[in-house]
Coordinates of C-alpha atoms in Angstrom, one line a residue:
X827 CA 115.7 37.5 41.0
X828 CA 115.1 41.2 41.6
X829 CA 115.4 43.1 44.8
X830 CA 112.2 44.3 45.3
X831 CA 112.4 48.2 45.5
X832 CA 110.1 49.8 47.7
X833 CA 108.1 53.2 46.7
X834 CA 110.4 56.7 47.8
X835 CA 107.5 57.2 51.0
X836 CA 107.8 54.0 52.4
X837 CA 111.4 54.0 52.6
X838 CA 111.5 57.2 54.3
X839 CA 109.2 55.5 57.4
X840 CA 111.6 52.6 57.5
X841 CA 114.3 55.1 57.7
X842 CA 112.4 57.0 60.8
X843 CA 111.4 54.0 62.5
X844 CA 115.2 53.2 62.8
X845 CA 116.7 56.4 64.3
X846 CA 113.4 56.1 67.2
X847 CA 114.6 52.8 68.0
X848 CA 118.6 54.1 68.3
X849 CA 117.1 57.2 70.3
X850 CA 115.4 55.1 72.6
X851 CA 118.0 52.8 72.9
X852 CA 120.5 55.5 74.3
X853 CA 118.2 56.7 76.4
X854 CA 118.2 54.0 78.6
X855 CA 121.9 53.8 78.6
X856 CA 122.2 56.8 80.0
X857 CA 119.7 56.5 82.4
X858 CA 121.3 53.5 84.1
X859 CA 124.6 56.1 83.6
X860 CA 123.4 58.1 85.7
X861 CA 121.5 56.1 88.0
X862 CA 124.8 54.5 88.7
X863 CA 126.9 57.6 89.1
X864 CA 124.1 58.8 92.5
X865 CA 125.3 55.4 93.8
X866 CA 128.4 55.4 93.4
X867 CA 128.3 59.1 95.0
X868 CA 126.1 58.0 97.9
X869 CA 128.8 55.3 99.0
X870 CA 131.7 57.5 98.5
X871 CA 130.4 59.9 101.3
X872 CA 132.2 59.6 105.4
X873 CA 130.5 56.5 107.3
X874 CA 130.8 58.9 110.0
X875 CA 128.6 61.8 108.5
X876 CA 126.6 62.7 111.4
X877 CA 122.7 62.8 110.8
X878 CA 120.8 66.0 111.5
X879 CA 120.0 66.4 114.9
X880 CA 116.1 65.9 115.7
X881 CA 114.7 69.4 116.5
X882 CA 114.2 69.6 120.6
X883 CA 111.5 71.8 122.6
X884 CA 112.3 74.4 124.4
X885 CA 109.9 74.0 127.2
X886 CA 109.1 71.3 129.5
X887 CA 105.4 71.0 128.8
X888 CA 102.7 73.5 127.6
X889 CA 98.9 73.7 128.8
X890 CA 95.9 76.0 128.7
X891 CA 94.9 77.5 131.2
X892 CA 92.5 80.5 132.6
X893 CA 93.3 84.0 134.7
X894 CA 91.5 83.9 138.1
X895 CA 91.8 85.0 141.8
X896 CA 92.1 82.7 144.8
X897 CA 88.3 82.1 145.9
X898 CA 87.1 83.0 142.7
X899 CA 84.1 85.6 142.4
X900 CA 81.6 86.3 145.5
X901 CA 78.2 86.2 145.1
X902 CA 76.1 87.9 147.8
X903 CA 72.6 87.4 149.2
X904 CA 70.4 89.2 151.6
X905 CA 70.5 87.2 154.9
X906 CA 66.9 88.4 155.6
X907 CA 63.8 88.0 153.7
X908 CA 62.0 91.3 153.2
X909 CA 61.4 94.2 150.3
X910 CA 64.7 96.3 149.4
X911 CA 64.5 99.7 150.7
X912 CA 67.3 100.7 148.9
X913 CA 70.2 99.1 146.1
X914 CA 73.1 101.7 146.8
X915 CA 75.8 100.3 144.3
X916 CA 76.1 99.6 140.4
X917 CA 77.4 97.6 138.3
X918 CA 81.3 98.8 138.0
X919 CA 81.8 100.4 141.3
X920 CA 84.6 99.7 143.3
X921 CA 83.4 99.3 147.2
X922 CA 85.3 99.5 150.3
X923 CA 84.9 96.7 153.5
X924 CA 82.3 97.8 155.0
X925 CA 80.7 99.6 152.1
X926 CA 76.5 99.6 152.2
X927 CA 75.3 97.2 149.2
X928 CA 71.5 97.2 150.0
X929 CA 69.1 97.9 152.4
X930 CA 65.6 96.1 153.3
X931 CA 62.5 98.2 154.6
X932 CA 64.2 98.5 158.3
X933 CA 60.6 99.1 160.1
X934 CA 59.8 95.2 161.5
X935 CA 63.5 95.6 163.2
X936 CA 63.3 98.8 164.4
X937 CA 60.0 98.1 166.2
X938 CA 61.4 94.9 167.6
X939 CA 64.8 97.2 168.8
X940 CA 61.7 99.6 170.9
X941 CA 60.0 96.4 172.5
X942 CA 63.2 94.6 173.8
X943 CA 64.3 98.4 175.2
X944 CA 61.3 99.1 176.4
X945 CA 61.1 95.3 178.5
X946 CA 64.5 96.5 179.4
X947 CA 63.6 99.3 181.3
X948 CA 60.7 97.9 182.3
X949 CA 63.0 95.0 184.2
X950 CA 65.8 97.8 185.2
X951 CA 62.9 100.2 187.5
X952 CA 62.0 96.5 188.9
X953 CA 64.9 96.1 190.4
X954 CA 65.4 99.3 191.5
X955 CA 62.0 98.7 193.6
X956 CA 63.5 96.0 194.3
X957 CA 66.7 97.3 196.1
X958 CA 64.8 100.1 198.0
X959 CA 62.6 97.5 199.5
X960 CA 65.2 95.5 200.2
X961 CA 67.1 98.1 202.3
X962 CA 63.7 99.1 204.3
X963 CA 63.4 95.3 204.6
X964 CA 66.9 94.5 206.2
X965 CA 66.5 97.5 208.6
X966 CA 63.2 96.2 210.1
X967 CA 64.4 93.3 210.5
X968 CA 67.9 94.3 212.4
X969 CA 65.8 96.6 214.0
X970 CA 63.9 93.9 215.6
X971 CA 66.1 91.6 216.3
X972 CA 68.0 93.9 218.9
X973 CA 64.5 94.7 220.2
X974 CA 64.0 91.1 221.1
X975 CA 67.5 90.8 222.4
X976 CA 67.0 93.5 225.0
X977 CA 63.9 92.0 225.8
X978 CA 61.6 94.5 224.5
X979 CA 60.4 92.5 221.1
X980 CA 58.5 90.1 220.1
X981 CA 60.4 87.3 218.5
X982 CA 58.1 86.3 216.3
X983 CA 57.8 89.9 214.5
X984 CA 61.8 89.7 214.1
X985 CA 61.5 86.3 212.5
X986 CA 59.1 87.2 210.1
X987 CA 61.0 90.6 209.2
X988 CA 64.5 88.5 208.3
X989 CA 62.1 86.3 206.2
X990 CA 60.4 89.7 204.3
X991 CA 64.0 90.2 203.6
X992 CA 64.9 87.1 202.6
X993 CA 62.1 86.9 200.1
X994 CA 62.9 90.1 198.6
X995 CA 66.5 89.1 198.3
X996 CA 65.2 85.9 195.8
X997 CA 63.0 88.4 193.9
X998 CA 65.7 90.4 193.5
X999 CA 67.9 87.8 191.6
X1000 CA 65.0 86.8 189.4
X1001 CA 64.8 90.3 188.5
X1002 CA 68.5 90.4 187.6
X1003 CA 68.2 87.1 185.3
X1004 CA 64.9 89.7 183.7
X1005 CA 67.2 92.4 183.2
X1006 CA 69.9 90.1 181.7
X1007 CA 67.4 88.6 179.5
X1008 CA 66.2 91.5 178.4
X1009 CA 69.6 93.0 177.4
X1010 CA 69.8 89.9 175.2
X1011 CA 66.7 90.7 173.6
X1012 CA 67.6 93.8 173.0
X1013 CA 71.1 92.6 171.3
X1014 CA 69.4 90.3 169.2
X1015 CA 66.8 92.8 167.1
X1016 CA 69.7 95.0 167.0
X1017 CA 71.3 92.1 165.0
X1018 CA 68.4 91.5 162.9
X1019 CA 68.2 95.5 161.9
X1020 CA 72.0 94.4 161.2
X1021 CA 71.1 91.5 158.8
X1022 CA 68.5 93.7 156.6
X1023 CA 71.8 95.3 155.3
X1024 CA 74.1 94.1 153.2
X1025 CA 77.5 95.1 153.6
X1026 CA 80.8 94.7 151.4
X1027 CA 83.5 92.1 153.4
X1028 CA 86.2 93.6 151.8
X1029 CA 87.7 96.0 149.0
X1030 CA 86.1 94.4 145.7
X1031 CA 84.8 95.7 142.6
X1032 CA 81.0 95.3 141.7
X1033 CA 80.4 93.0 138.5
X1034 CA 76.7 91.8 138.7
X1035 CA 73.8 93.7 140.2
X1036 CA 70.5 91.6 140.2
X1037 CA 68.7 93.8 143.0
X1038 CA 66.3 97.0 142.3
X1039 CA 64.2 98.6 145.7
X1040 CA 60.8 96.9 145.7
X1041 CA 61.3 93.7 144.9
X1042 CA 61.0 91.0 147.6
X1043 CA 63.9 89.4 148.4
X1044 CA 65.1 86.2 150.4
X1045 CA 68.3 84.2 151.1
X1046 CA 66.6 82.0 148.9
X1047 CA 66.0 84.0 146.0
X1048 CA 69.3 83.4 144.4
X1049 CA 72.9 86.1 144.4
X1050 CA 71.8 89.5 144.4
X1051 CA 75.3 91.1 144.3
X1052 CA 78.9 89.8 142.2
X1053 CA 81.6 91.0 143.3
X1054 CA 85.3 90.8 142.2
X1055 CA 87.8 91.0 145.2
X1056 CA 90.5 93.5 145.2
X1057 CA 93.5 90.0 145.4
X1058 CA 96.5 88.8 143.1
X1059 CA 95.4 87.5 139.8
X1060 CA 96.9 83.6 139.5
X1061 CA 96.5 81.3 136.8
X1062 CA 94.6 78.1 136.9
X1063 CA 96.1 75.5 134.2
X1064 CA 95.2 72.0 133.2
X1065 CA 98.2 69.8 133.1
X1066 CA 98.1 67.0 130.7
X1067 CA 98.8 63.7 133.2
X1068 CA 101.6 62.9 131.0
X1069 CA 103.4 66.4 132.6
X1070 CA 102.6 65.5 136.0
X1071 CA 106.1 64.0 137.0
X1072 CA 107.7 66.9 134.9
X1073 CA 106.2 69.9 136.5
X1074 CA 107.1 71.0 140.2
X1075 CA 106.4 73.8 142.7
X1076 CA 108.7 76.8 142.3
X1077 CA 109.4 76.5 138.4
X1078 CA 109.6 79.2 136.4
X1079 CA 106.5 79.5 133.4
X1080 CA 105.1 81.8 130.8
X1081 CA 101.8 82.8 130.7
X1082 CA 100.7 84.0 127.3
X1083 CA 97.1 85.9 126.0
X1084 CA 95.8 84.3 122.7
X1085 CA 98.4 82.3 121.9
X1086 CA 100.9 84.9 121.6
X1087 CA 104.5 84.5 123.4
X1088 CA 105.5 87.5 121.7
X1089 CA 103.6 90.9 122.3
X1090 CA 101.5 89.2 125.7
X1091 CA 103.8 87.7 127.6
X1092 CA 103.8 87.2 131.8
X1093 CA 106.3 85.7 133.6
X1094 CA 105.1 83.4 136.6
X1095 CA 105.7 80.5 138.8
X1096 CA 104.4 77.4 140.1
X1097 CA 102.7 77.6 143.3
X1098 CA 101.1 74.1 144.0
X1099 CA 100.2 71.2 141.6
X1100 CA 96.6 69.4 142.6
X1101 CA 96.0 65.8 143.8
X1102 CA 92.8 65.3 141.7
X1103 CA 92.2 64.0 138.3
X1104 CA 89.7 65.9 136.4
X1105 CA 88.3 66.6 132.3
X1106 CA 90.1 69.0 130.4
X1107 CA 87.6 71.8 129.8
X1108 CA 89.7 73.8 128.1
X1109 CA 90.6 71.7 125.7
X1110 CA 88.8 73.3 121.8
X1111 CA 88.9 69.8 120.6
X1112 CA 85.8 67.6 121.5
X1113 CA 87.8 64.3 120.8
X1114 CA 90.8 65.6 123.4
X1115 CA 88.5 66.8 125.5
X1116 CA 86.8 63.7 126.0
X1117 CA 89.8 61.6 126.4
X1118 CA 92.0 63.7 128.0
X1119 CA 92.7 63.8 132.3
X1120 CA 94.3 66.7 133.9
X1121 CA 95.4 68.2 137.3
X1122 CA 95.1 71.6 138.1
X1123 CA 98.1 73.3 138.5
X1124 CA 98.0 77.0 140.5
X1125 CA 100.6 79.8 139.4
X1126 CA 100.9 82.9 140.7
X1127 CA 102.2 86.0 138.4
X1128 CA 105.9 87.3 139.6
X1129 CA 104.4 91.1 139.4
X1130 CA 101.0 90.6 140.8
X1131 CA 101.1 94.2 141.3
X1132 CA 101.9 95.4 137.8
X1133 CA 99.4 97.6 135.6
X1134 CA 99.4 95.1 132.9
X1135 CA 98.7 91.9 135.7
X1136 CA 96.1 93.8 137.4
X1137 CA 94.3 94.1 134.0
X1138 CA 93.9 91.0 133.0
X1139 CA 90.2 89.3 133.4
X1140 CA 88.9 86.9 135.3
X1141 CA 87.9 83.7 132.8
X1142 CA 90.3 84.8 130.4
X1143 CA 92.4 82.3 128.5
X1144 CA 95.9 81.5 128.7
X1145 CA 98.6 79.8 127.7
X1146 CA 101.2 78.1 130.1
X1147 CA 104.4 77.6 128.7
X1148 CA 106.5 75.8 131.8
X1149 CA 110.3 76.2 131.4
X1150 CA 112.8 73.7 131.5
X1151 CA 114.9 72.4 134.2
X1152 CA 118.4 72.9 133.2
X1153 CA 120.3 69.8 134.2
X1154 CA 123.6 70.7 133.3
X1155 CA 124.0 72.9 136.0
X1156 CA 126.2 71.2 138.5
X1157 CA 125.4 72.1 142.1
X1158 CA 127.7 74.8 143.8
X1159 CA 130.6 73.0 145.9
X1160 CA 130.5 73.6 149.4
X1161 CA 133.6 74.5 151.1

């Protein structure tokens, strides 16, 4: 029989067919090759090849926080009610202690200062009278007396010349409690003239006007008057609970503006750490926030008095970067 013999193409595909197989077929070869050769490499390295060490922090806890001064900003009212006479500061002024802010129609007071002076005066010539007829009164009645003791008087005019005296003596001290009274009077509407001005209570510098002169005005009415005292700026931060062991008066921390340890950058301490939970209202996140507790921790700047400390605002945000304690500082020996 004949061996069949196949057409020139077909033989050609049978012929390409083979050499893919072969190709594949070493391919796979030397993939386990290699495959092998990684693990042999892997096992050939030291057993005591020491893994890369796990990045550490170089602070003991970071927190937001916000620039502010102890007391926080004043806000002002006018103790009396009444209509402004005058508004003698502006927003941005720096005041002195003592310093007019605003003045109320001063009229009402000044009348009641004239009446209590005048009641004064009034009680003051009273006893005066009082006095002189005292002194006339005494004098007839010592006159008397020795009259009836050398037998010329009549005993009965003596006796009702001590009591004259007597009598005028007791209106005498009544007048004296008038006198007093009156001098309290008189204290008291200049008090009130006091009260219808508004005075700075120390150095500070004006933030928030809310007054003008003719409006009507009343310790009620709400703050007429912001001020920001002249005092150390501090920083209030809200440490995480998870900190709260970590963190103690007297460390050393870094207070950065906008996130930046770099360019704004203000060395500071830990003044006290605060015995109340509270939210973090700092927090940006709304999910944090929620969940989050803090404590307020107080730190005060170590230049309060610098140009760049003294600059920075009241409500602005921070960044608290507390440093840590190095523990492998042996204490000092003592001889």
């Amino acid at each position: 029989m004949k061996p069949l013999v196949l057409p020139s193409p077909a033989r050609a595909r049978i012929a390409v067919r083979g050499r893919s197989a072969r190709l594949a077929q070493v391919a796979r070869l030397g993939g386990l090759a290699l495959s092998a050769s990684l693990l042999l490499g892997a096992c050939s390295k030291p057993a005591d090849a020491p893994a890369p060490a796990a990045p550490t922090s170089t602070y003991a806890a970071v927190a937001r926080g916000k620039v502010d001064i102890e007391g926080g900003l004043l806000t002002l009212s006018m103790p009396r009610e009444g209509t402004l006479a005058k508004v003698a500061v502006h927003e941005g002024d720096h005041v002195k202690q003592g310093q007019l802010l605003a003045a109320l129609d001063t009229e009402p007071a000044t009348l009641a200062i004239d009446a209590a002076q005048a009641q004064l005066e009034q009680a003051q010539a009273q006893l005066k009278l009082l006095a002189v007829k005292q002194a006339a009164a005494k004098q007839r009645a010592q006159r008397l007396t020795a009259a009836v003791a050398a037998g010329a008087g009549d005993g009965q005019s003596a006796d009702d010349a001590r009591e004259a005296a007597a009598q005028i003596d007791a209106e005498q001290e009544t007048d004296r409690a008038s006198v007093s009274m009156a001098n309290q009077k008189l204290a008291e509407a200049r008090y009130e003239l006091k009260q219808r001005s508004l005075i700075a209570p120390f150095d500070a510098d004006v933030v928030e006007v809310s007054a003008q002169p003719g409006a009507t005005v009343s310790p009620s009415s709400g703050p007429l008057f912001t001020l920001l005292p002249i005092k150390p700026r501090i920083v209030r931060a809200e440490l995480n609970e998870s900190f709260i062991g970590v963190i103690q008066p007297g460390m050393h921390a870094e207070v950065s503006a906008n996130n930046d340890a770099i360019n704004n950058h203000w060395s500071a301490h830990v003044l006290r750490i605060g015995s109340v939970y509270g939210p973090a209202t700092l927090e940006n996140d709304p999910q944090v926030r929620a969940n989050s507790r803090t404590v307020e921790c107080v730190l005060a700047f170590d230049q309060p008095d610098s140009d760049q400390t003294r600059n920075l605002r009241i409500g602005q945000r921070v960044l608290v970067r507390f440093a840590p304690v190095d523990t492998t500082k042996s204490p000092a020996s003592k001889d």
